[in-house]
Rosetta silent file (secondary structure, phi, psi, omega in degrees, C-alpha in Angstrom):
SEQUENCE: MKVFVYGATGTVGQNLVNELLESGHEVFAGTRDPSKQQKRAHLTWIEADPLRPTFGLEVVEKVESIFLLSPPGLTNQFEILSPWIEKAKVSRIQKVVLMTAMGVEFAPEEAPLRKTEILLEKSGLDWNIIRPNWFNQNFNTFWISGILNDQKIYFPGGKAKASFIDARDISSVAKVLLTTKDKSNQAFNLTGKEAIDHDEVAKYISSATGKKIEYVDISPEDFYKALVGVGLPEDYSKFLVMIAGALKEGFASPVLDSVKSITGKDPILFKTYAEDYKKYWL
SCORE:     score description
SCORE:     0.000 S_00000001
   1 L     0.000  121.757 -179.388  -16.787   15.048    3.046 S_00000001
   2 E   -88.072  152.836 -146.063  -14.410   16.219    0.495 S_00000001
   3 E  -149.445  104.286  160.663  -11.477   13.744    0.634 S_00000001
   4 E   -79.544  153.499 -175.514   -7.930   14.101   -1.360 S_00000001
   5 E  -134.057  106.539 -178.941   -6.484   10.893   -2.436 S_00000001
   6 E   -87.259  136.553  167.931   -2.801   11.007   -3.231 S_00000001
   7 L    98.535   24.545 -141.527   -1.451    7.930   -5.402 S_00000001
   8 L   -88.402   11.726 -162.822   -5.114    7.531   -6.483 S_00000001
   9 L  -116.251  -18.152 -161.332   -4.615    5.286   -9.508 S_00000001
  10 L   -98.128 -178.808 -137.258   -2.554    2.609   -7.670 S_00000001
  11 L   -70.129  -32.362  169.787   -3.439   -0.708   -6.052 S_00000001
  12 L   -76.965  -50.810 -160.170   -4.767    1.111   -2.594 S_00000001
  13 H   -74.836  -36.808  178.028   -5.862    4.460   -3.876 S_00000001
  14 H   -53.766  -31.376 -177.021   -8.040    3.079   -6.632 S_00000001
  15 H   -83.781  -29.614 -174.977  -10.200    0.887   -4.440 S_00000001
  16 H   -67.112  -50.479  169.865  -10.260    3.813   -1.786 S_00000001
  17 H   -44.136  -42.909  178.755  -11.681    6.166   -4.517 S_00000001
  18 H   -71.841  -32.433 -170.336  -14.268    3.779   -5.104 S_00000001
  19 H   -85.500  -24.773  177.397  -15.280    3.369   -1.764 S_00000001
  20 H   -81.130  -42.778 -176.132  -15.332    7.300   -0.663 S_00000001
  21 H   -60.837  -56.716 -172.577  -17.634    7.837   -3.865 S_00000001
  22 H   -55.604  -41.134  175.748  -20.049    5.078   -2.907 S_00000001
  23 H   -51.091  -25.823 -160.655  -19.976    6.398    0.776 S_00000001
  24 L   102.047    1.623 -179.394  -21.171    9.795   -0.755 S_00000001
  25 L   -85.892  166.932  179.755  -18.135   11.845   -0.350 S_00000001
  26 E  -110.120  125.525 -166.003  -16.528   14.059   -2.935 S_00000001
  27 E  -108.358  139.164  164.082  -13.149   12.911   -3.883 S_00000001
  28 E  -101.489  117.395 -177.770  -10.005   14.796   -5.401 S_00000001
  29 E  -115.817  109.130 -168.085   -7.973   12.273   -6.871 S_00000001
  30 E   -87.607  127.858  162.457   -4.100   12.752   -7.391 S_00000001
  31 E  -153.011  171.953  177.909   -2.143   11.271  -10.295 S_00000001
  32 L   -50.878  -37.942 -166.868    0.444   11.851  -12.783 S_00000001
  33 L  -152.111   86.210 -178.232   -1.646   12.440  -15.773 S_00000001
  34 H   -55.696  -24.941 -165.614   -5.402   13.250  -15.077 S_00000001
  35 H   -71.776  -12.578  174.460   -6.097   13.469  -18.808 S_00000001
  36 H   -91.802  -13.660 -168.486   -6.106    9.411  -19.185 S_00000001
  37 L   -86.711  162.588 -165.786   -8.561    8.972  -16.168 S_00000001
  38 L   -77.779  150.631  174.973  -12.322    8.212  -16.621 S_00000001
  39 L   -99.718  134.487 -166.939  -14.524   11.053  -15.486 S_00000001
  40 L  -149.441  152.544 -177.875  -17.142   10.312  -12.925 S_00000001
  41 L   -75.441  150.447 -166.690  -19.560   12.462  -10.668 S_00000001
  42 L    55.512   18.592  175.969  -18.172   13.925   -7.811 S_00000001
  43 E  -117.427  130.384  165.381  -14.509   12.938   -8.735 S_00000001
  44 E  -141.436  131.268 -179.634  -12.138   15.339   -9.937 S_00000001
  45 E   -84.615  135.456 -164.037   -8.749   14.527  -10.956 S_00000001
  46 E  -124.370  121.383  168.875   -5.827   16.417   -9.846 S_00000001
  47 E   -70.817  128.875 -177.808   -2.230   16.255  -11.152 S_00000001
  48 L  -139.283  121.399  170.422    0.148   15.198   -8.253 S_00000001
  49 E  -131.402  138.152 -167.795    3.424   13.682   -9.174 S_00000001
  50 L   -57.930  -26.927 -167.478    5.997   12.403   -6.688 S_00000001
  51 L   -92.642    2.513  165.922    8.972   13.377   -8.943 S_00000001
  52 E  -135.835   82.239 -173.554    7.610   17.427   -8.405 S_00000001
  53 L   -61.317  -31.910  169.674    6.659   17.146   -4.844 S_00000001
  54 L   -78.115  -21.124 -154.042    5.222   20.751   -4.485 S_00000001
  55 L   -74.433  133.684  179.263    3.438   20.403   -7.831 S_00000001
  56 L    76.736   -5.170  179.668   -0.392   20.585   -7.030 S_00000001
  57 H   -46.917  -28.611 -172.789   -0.333   21.407   -3.057 S_00000001
  58 H   -65.922  -26.902  174.456   -3.371   23.678   -3.717 S_00000001
  59 H   -55.191  -40.667  179.340   -5.957   20.850   -3.679 S_00000001
  60 H   -58.626  -23.022  161.801   -5.352   20.429    0.016 S_00000001
  61 H   -70.025  -11.823 -175.968   -6.995   23.920    0.506 S_00000001
  62 L   -86.447  -28.187  179.104  -10.172   22.465   -1.010 S_00000001
  63 L  -111.200  168.906  179.506  -10.523   19.585    1.237 S_00000001
  64 L   -99.015  -23.294  175.489  -11.110   18.149    4.909 S_00000001
  65 E  -140.486  162.047  177.083   -9.113   15.150    4.782 S_00000001
  66 E  -148.078  129.711  171.549   -6.106   13.761    2.933 S_00000001
  67 E   -86.534  128.679 -175.707   -4.762   10.253    2.232 S_00000001
  68 E  -129.923  131.784  161.554   -0.955   10.172    1.603 S_00000001
  69 E  -141.786  162.143  172.503    1.347    7.285    0.596 S_00000001
  70 L   -89.739  112.800  177.998    4.704    6.953   -1.116 S_00000001
  71 L   -47.491  135.078  177.914    4.417    5.458   -4.615 S_00000001
  72 L   -66.613  142.972 -131.831    6.333    2.289   -4.972 S_00000001
  73 L    62.718   16.608  172.543    9.975    2.589   -6.680 S_00000001
  74 L  -138.975  137.285 -179.899   11.067    5.511   -4.725 S_00000001
  75 L  -100.238   -2.080  173.796   12.790    5.774   -1.568 S_00000001
  76 L   -89.470   66.056 -173.994   12.884    9.438   -1.021 S_00000001
  77 L   -72.691  -23.232 -178.871    9.623    9.286    0.737 S_00000001
  78 H   -76.847  -44.892 -176.260   10.240   12.262    3.184 S_00000001
  79 H   -73.935  -16.979 -168.373   11.006   14.528    0.511 S_00000001
  80 H  -106.104  -16.590 -179.376    7.849   13.501   -1.729 S_00000001
  81 H  -116.789  -10.432 -172.508    5.253   13.569    1.327 S_00000001
  82 H   -77.529  -30.978  170.070    6.600   16.098    3.675 S_00000001
  83 H   -48.731  -52.629  174.115    5.278   19.018    1.311 S_00000001
  84 H   -52.832  -62.566  174.517    1.846   17.772    1.702 S_00000001
  85 H   -34.136  -51.844 -166.938    2.070   17.477    5.490 S_00000001
  86 H   -85.859  -11.166  174.160    3.182   20.865    5.803 S_00000001
  87 H   -75.283  -39.996  176.078    0.716   22.292    3.355 S_00000001
  88 H   -55.149  -46.251  177.018   -2.191   20.265    5.717 S_00000001
  89 H   -48.406  -63.915  176.649   -0.718   22.373    8.765 S_00000001
  90 H   -51.956  -64.125 -159.926   -1.340   25.576    7.067 S_00000001
  91 H   -71.522  -15.054 -177.079   -4.837   24.644    5.675 S_00000001
  92 L    72.029   42.980  179.630   -5.998   23.202    9.250 S_00000001
  93 L   -64.064  150.136  179.843   -6.790   19.880    7.564 S_00000001
  94 L   -89.563  -16.158  164.662   -9.145   17.903    9.659 S_00000001
  95 E  -142.255  133.769  170.908   -7.629   14.495    9.208 S_00000001
  96 E  -131.068  113.501 -177.686   -4.519   13.036    7.465 S_00000001
  97 E  -101.780  124.416 -176.687   -4.123    9.505    6.855 S_00000001
  98 E  -121.940  138.371  164.889   -0.833    8.228    6.032 S_00000001
  99 E  -105.009  119.873 -175.265    0.484    4.923    4.835 S_00000001
 100 L  -109.758 -107.325 -176.077    3.784    3.518    5.426 S_00000001
 101 L  -170.278  137.997 -172.376    4.438   -0.107    6.126 S_00000001
 102 L   -31.702  133.059  179.101    4.619   -2.787    8.753 S_00000001
 103 L    83.317   -5.968 -175.053    7.609   -2.377   10.867 S_00000001
 104 L   -65.958   -4.894 -173.019    8.516    1.273    9.842 S_00000001
 105 L   -93.184  -13.145  174.169    8.193    2.282   13.816 S_00000001
 106 L   -87.398   -4.587  169.873   11.084    0.202   14.386 S_00000001
 107 L   -57.100  143.924  177.291   13.113    2.074   11.777 S_00000001
 108 L   -60.173  153.487 -178.340   15.774    4.629   12.863 S_00000001
 109 L   -55.749  -28.038 -176.773   14.305    8.079   13.041 S_00000001
 110 L   -90.229  -10.477  177.249   16.290    9.617    9.979 S_00000001
 111 L   -50.052  141.155 -178.042   14.865    6.632    7.722 S_00000001
 112 H   -52.590  -53.050 -177.030   12.697    8.353    5.244 S_00000001
 113 H   -65.392  -49.981  178.702    9.357    6.834    6.094 S_00000001
 114 H   -54.036  -44.127 -178.976    9.787    6.831    9.813 S_00000001
 115 H   -59.982  -37.953  179.489   10.814   10.614    9.598 S_00000001
 116 H   -58.445  -46.916  179.173    7.701   11.144    7.540 S_00000001
 117 H   -69.078  -40.479  179.577    5.671    9.608   10.217 S_00000001
 118 H   -77.062   -7.477  167.064    7.168   11.463   12.800 S_00000001
 119 H   -70.149  -46.205 -173.626    6.482   14.789   11.024 S_00000001
 120 H   -60.318  -56.038 -172.941    2.676   13.882   10.859 S_00000001
 121 H   -37.693  -48.684  177.549    2.924   12.936   14.433 S_00000001
 122 H   -73.736  -28.502 -150.859    4.322   16.323   15.547 S_00000001
 123 L   -78.112   10.237  177.735    2.276   18.466   13.188 S_00000001
 124 L   102.270  -49.454 -177.147   -0.694   19.287   15.415 S_00000001
 125 L   -61.377  166.495  147.117   -3.197   17.719   13.090 S_00000001
 126 L   -66.588  119.580 -179.655   -5.498   14.894   13.389 S_00000001
 127 E  -146.321  162.674  164.945   -3.813   11.922   12.138 S_00000001
 128 E  -108.643  151.579  144.916   -3.672    7.970   11.475 S_00000001
 129 E  -125.809  122.688  173.460   -0.850    5.858   10.427 S_00000001
 130 E  -112.693  117.662  172.779   -1.571    2.699    8.902 S_00000001
 131 E  -101.601   94.893  163.921    1.275    0.141    8.111 S_00000001
 132 E   -58.078  163.739  169.813    0.210   -2.843    6.102 S_00000001
 133 L   -90.363 -178.188  175.882    2.070   -6.189    5.738 S_00000001
 134 L   -47.661  128.068 -178.617    2.990   -7.551    2.558 S_00000001
 135 L   -85.327  160.272  168.253   -0.095   -7.126    0.033 S_00000001
 136 H   -59.321  -44.856 -159.394   -1.884  -10.075   -1.516 S_00000001
 137 H   -65.247    0.205  175.697   -1.877   -8.171   -4.691 S_00000001
 138 H   -58.911  -27.588 -171.168    2.045   -8.404   -4.976 S_00000001
 139 H   -98.444   19.768 -177.070    1.522  -11.504   -6.633 S_00000001
 140 H  -123.082    0.138  178.311   -0.813  -10.155   -9.491 S_00000001
 141 L  -136.648  -63.125  177.570    1.817   -7.300  -10.065 S_00000001
 142 L   -63.125  -46.081  177.997    5.308   -7.390   -8.767 S_00000001
 143 L  -116.365   37.234  172.298    5.728  -11.107   -9.084 S_00000001
 144 L   -71.445  -33.230 -168.406    3.442  -12.017  -11.935 S_00000001
 145 H   -66.030  -46.878  174.306    6.046  -12.431  -14.493 S_00000001
 146 H   -69.033  -13.022  170.171    7.521  -15.528  -13.053 S_00000001
 147 H   -89.215  -22.006  173.974    4.009  -17.117  -12.533 S_00000001
 148 H   -76.171  -58.729 -170.288    3.134  -16.213  -16.380 S_00000001
 149 H   -67.053  -62.843 -155.667    6.422  -17.185  -17.757 S_00000001
 150 L  -119.163  -14.788  178.913    7.619  -20.076  -15.824 S_00000001
 151 L    69.051   41.820 -176.546    4.785  -20.896  -13.426 S_00000001
 152 E  -134.594  136.436  168.467    7.000  -20.306  -10.666 S_00000001
 153 E   -74.251  118.647  179.185    6.996  -17.664   -7.430 S_00000001
 154 E  -123.291  122.479 -172.252   10.474  -16.561   -7.190 S_00000001
 155 L  -172.201  143.029 -165.548   11.083  -14.762   -3.847 S_00000001
 156 L   -94.442   53.546  178.137   13.744  -15.226   -1.021 S_00000001
 157 L   -88.405   -3.831 -159.110   11.161  -16.032    1.965 S_00000001
 158 L    39.512 -130.989  177.471   12.153  -19.445    2.877 S_00000001
 159 L  -107.849   35.013  177.747    9.634  -21.245    4.696 S_00000001
 160 L   -66.634  137.941  168.375    8.344  -17.951    6.923 S_00000001
 161 E   -81.588  146.582 -179.968    4.865  -17.399    7.148 S_00000001
 162 E  -143.131  160.957 -164.702    3.526  -14.001    6.456 S_00000001
 163 L  -109.313   66.898 -177.281   -0.005  -12.424    7.355 S_00000001
 164 L   -63.646  154.520  179.998   -0.444  -11.123    3.811 S_00000001
 165 L  -141.526  136.602 -177.801   -3.046   -8.584    3.492 S_00000001
 166 L   -57.440  126.182 -167.059   -5.615   -7.409    0.771 S_00000001
 167 H   -59.562  -21.001 -176.130   -5.188   -4.042   -0.593 S_00000001
 168 H   -75.057  -14.066 -171.559   -9.063   -3.643   -0.597 S_00000001
 169 H   -85.535  -25.452 -174.951   -9.115   -4.276    3.185 S_00000001
 170 H   -68.621  -56.726 -171.521   -6.414   -1.296    3.398 S_00000001
 171 H   -54.380  -38.057  169.356   -8.432    0.921    1.418 S_00000001
 172 H   -65.494  -28.422  175.106  -11.463    0.281    3.640 S_00000001
 173 H   -70.639  -38.500  163.515   -9.738    0.754    6.731 S_00000001
 174 H   -54.051  -50.023  165.756   -8.368    4.410    5.153 S_00000001
 175 H   -34.112  -47.869 -175.656  -11.960    5.109    4.275 S_00000001
 176 H   -84.836  -30.489 -175.528  -13.349    4.965    7.866 S_00000001
 177 H   -67.400  -27.956 -176.418  -10.109    6.540    9.267 S_00000001
 178 H   -73.657  -33.163 -179.055  -10.427    9.695    6.725 S_00000001
 179 H   -77.328  -24.839 -178.528  -13.960    9.997    7.748 S_00000001
 180 L  -129.018  163.436 -173.552  -14.054    9.709   11.441 S_00000001
 181 L   -97.841  -33.267 -163.104  -12.444   11.016   14.447 S_00000001
 182 L   -60.706  -12.772  172.529  -12.558    8.396   17.144 S_00000001
 183 L  -105.028   24.476  175.398   -9.441    6.552   16.510 S_00000001
 184 L   -50.356  147.474  177.886   -7.523    9.785   15.892 S_00000001
 185 L    75.728   28.076 -162.631   -4.046   10.090   16.709 S_00000001
 186 L  -150.080  149.007 -178.635   -3.165    6.541   16.426 S_00000001
 187 E  -120.138  157.830 -179.957   -1.118    4.132   14.188 S_00000001
 188 E  -123.395  135.403  162.078   -2.198    0.723   13.161 S_00000001
 189 E   -83.711  120.694  175.916   -0.373   -2.299   11.942 S_00000001
 190 E  -106.593  137.235 -176.215   -2.666   -4.214    9.253 S_00000001
 191 L  -129.545  172.292  171.159   -2.383   -7.750    8.899 S_00000001
 192 L   -92.763  175.082 -167.691   -4.788  -10.573    6.927 S_00000001
 193 L   -84.642  -14.475 -175.270   -6.753  -13.007    8.955 S_00000001
 194 L  -144.265  143.913  163.306   -4.059  -15.678    8.459 S_00000001
 195 L  -100.322  123.234  173.735   -0.371  -16.669    8.191 S_00000001
 196 E  -130.582  167.592  164.531    0.724  -18.421    5.417 S_00000001
 197 E   -74.233  141.438 -174.117    3.792  -19.418    3.541 S_00000001
 198 H   -64.794   -0.102  177.529    4.651  -19.122   -0.170 S_00000001
 199 H   -73.652  -42.923 -170.370    4.367  -22.758   -0.642 S_00000001
 200 H   -72.224  -11.648  176.930    0.697  -22.209    0.441 S_00000001
 201 H   -88.184  -28.396  165.738    0.395  -19.219   -1.621 S_00000001
 202 H   -75.105  -25.888  173.314    1.164  -21.217   -4.544 S_00000001
 203 H   -66.751  -10.239 -173.467   -1.008  -23.945   -3.744 S_00000001
 204 H   -99.389  -44.679  177.041   -4.134  -21.261   -3.549 S_00000001
 205 H   -75.321  -35.982  169.325   -3.183  -19.829   -7.009 S_00000001
 206 H   -45.300  -52.123 -138.887   -2.765  -23.364   -8.458 S_00000001
 207 H   -91.961  -48.099 -173.419   -6.414  -24.393   -6.929 S_00000001
 208 H   -79.007   -9.941  179.199   -7.921  -20.934   -8.545 S_00000001
 209 H  -123.648    4.596 -179.897   -6.265  -21.203  -11.965 S_00000001
 210 L    66.579   -2.620  169.695   -5.799  -24.983  -12.573 S_00000001
 211 L   -93.180  163.927  175.644   -2.044  -24.521  -13.226 S_00000001
 212 L  -109.860   91.029 -165.419    0.558  -26.016  -11.220 S_00000001
 213 L   -95.015  141.728  171.875    2.367  -22.823   -9.826 S_00000001
 214 E  -141.978  157.873 -169.519    5.268  -23.608   -7.372 S_00000001
 215 E  -101.676  137.594 -174.284    7.268  -21.337   -5.101 S_00000001
 216 E  -136.205  110.586 -179.981   11.184  -21.352   -5.512 S_00000001
 217 L   -77.527  100.384 -176.520   13.127  -19.804   -2.590 S_00000001
 218 L   -90.613  170.054  177.609   15.805  -17.788   -4.488 S_00000001
 219 L   -80.413  155.790 -178.692   18.885  -16.098   -2.828 S_00000001
 220 H   -58.623  -34.925  170.279   18.732  -12.505   -2.091 S_00000001
 221 H   -52.117  -38.189 -176.769   21.308  -11.905   -4.709 S_00000001
 222 H   -86.041  -34.970  175.477   19.366  -13.362   -7.489 S_00000001
 223 H   -57.844  -53.087 -172.658   16.133  -11.399   -6.065 S_00000001
 224 H   -54.789  -28.434 -161.014   18.127   -8.030   -6.400 S_00000001
 225 H   -88.169  -45.601  164.591   19.301   -8.849   -9.841 S_00000001
 226 H   -65.976  -14.226  166.350   15.822   -9.441  -11.038 S_00000001
 227 H   -66.740  -54.264 -179.915   14.397   -6.458   -9.524 S_00000001
 228 H   -54.996  -51.173  173.779   17.115   -4.486  -11.249 S_00000001
 229 H   -52.019  -18.725  170.856   16.322   -6.408  -14.554 S_00000001
 230 L  -108.917   21.666  153.253   13.121   -5.390  -14.770 S_00000001
 231 L   121.302   -6.082 -171.134   13.675   -1.811  -14.374 S_00000001
 232 L   -76.596  162.160  178.433   13.435   -0.866  -10.745 S_00000001
 233 L   -67.026  168.589 -172.932   16.113    1.522   -9.229 S_00000001
 234 H   -83.002  -30.021 -172.898   19.027   -0.253   -7.447 S_00000001
 235 H   -74.453  -26.604  172.532   18.113    1.845   -4.080 S_00000001
 236 H   -77.109  -27.037  179.537   14.616    0.466   -4.114 S_00000001
 237 H   -60.767  -44.659  173.957   15.796   -2.750   -5.255 S_00000001
 238 H   -69.670  -42.710  161.743   17.959   -2.928   -2.146 S_00000001
 239 H   -43.055  -63.580 -160.972   15.021   -1.901    0.187 S_00000001
 240 H   -56.716  -45.575 -156.499   12.860   -4.624   -1.242 S_00000001
 241 H   -82.937  -27.645  179.888   15.571   -7.268   -0.674 S_00000001
 242 H   -67.779  -28.936  179.781   16.114   -5.863    3.130 S_00000001
 243 H   -81.891  -32.350  172.389   12.285   -6.269    3.935 S_00000001
 244 H   -63.961  -55.010  168.228   12.258   -9.643    2.464 S_00000001
 245 H   -39.708  -49.927  177.644   15.037  -10.695    4.719 S_00000001
 246 H   -58.475  -40.196  174.586   12.856   -9.476    7.493 S_00000001
 247 H   -56.195  -52.863  177.271    9.999  -11.648    6.219 S_00000001
 248 H   -64.160  -38.207  178.880   12.415  -14.825    6.040 S_00000001
 249 H   -63.881  -34.625 -171.769   13.302  -13.810    9.508 S_00000001
 250 L   115.348    1.176 -171.188    9.671  -14.203   10.624 S_00000001
 251 L   -80.694    8.042 -176.258    8.789  -10.645   11.195 S_00000001
 252 L  -112.318   -2.551 -173.471    5.823  -10.573    8.782 S_00000001
 253 L   -90.702    8.773 -173.862    4.119  -13.428   10.596 S_00000001
 254 L  -104.627  156.061 -165.817    1.800  -11.988   13.291 S_00000001
 255 L  -115.082  131.149 -179.949   -1.713  -11.950   12.623 S_00000001
 256 L  -116.815  160.116  174.875   -3.653   -8.753   14.082 S_00000001
 257 L  -112.888   36.728  174.982   -7.299   -7.844   14.491 S_00000001
 258 H   -72.751  -10.118 -169.867   -6.929   -4.372   13.532 S_00000001
 259 H   -78.108  -47.504 -143.941   -8.835   -4.437    9.930 S_00000001
 260 H   -80.857  -41.219  173.495  -11.899   -5.968   11.865 S_00000001
 261 H   -50.440  -34.592  176.481  -11.654   -3.584   14.693 S_00000001
 262 H   -90.647  -36.418 -179.239  -11.859   -0.424   12.590 S_00000001
 263 H   -99.542   -6.914 -174.072  -14.318   -1.862    9.731 S_00000001
 264 L    69.798   27.978  178.624  -16.160   -4.506   11.512 S_00000001
 265 L  -140.928  149.659 -176.791  -15.339   -6.909    8.800 S_00000001
 266 L   -84.067  163.624 -157.936  -12.880   -9.757    8.662 S_00000001
 267 L   -89.979  141.121  173.447  -10.117   -9.391    6.380 S_00000001
 268 L   -34.207  111.694  168.178  -10.151  -10.936    2.783 S_00000001
 269 L   -59.223  155.432  171.137   -8.422  -14.545    2.999 S_00000001
 270 H   -49.101  -54.231  176.085   -5.706  -15.324    0.573 S_00000001
 271 H   -49.635  -67.922 -162.488   -7.975  -18.158   -1.052 S_00000001
 272 H   -54.412  -61.150  178.635  -10.730  -15.617   -1.815 S_00000001
 273 H   -41.025  -54.202  173.763   -8.123  -13.077   -3.021 S_00000001
 274 H   -37.112  -63.705  172.659   -6.832  -16.037   -5.376 S_00000001
 275 H   -39.122  -48.756 -164.383  -10.233  -16.409   -6.757 S_00000001
 276 H   -90.708   -9.734 -173.721  -11.299  -13.080   -7.602 S_00000001
 277 H  -100.439   -8.368 -177.100   -7.792  -12.150   -9.045 S_00000001
 278 H   -43.098  -36.183  177.780   -7.350  -15.385  -11.126 S_00000001
 279 H   -58.200    1.582 -175.958   -7.731  -13.659  -14.750 S_00000001
 280 H  -104.932   -9.347  178.070   -4.384  -11.978  -14.041 S_00000001
 281 L  -111.171   -0.139 -179.482   -2.587  -15.483  -14.140 S_00000001
 282 L   -90.585    0.000    0.000   -4.408  -17.211  -16.871 S_00000001
């Protein structure tokens, strides 16, 4: 099967590309700068830039299924992704898999991500929507500076538990849904196998690295200042503060069996993730 992956160098996208190639599929991978990417058999890099939403759309005519997500840092998800869904309709794509986020189904219909979901649901195409919980990999990307500089995890999560999900599990789910049809036209919330709080996160990272990592429950205001301080746009920073508040209220704590029901595999435990990614914190 020929598959297009949008955001192919991101946390989910790069794992998805690898899984598809290992399963024998031909992959067209979207990225801002194809010239910087490594060449591989059965892999074609395509320029796809969220700042130019209509650029590169012609690749849809060459494939049978497409994977879409909105890159982090941007809140105009509908403007970025709707041209791809519209092009998929014209090209009669066999399957579109859209990744949004857990809880989007409860957002107002005019909210950009929910508006994008509705566009896909009403497209007449075979589709799946996957809504993952907070990523394990946030701790080796977004929150890494506090861990490296201060041995602290700064986050306004209180004592709430979250069923963090590993990006590798999200990729595995996406691969199955992109290449099969038996679960078409369904949305799935994706979680890890357990719900843990940020103190437990700190203990797992401490155990993996031999460092003493601690969690600091900061205020939403300080969280916002820190996000803007590292260069995130104000609107996206406000969005992160909002969903962090939902985590603190317990909305990220449910544990679901969707990963195993789709892939046949248990989700990766946070302890395993910490061991696998410890090089990032050393």
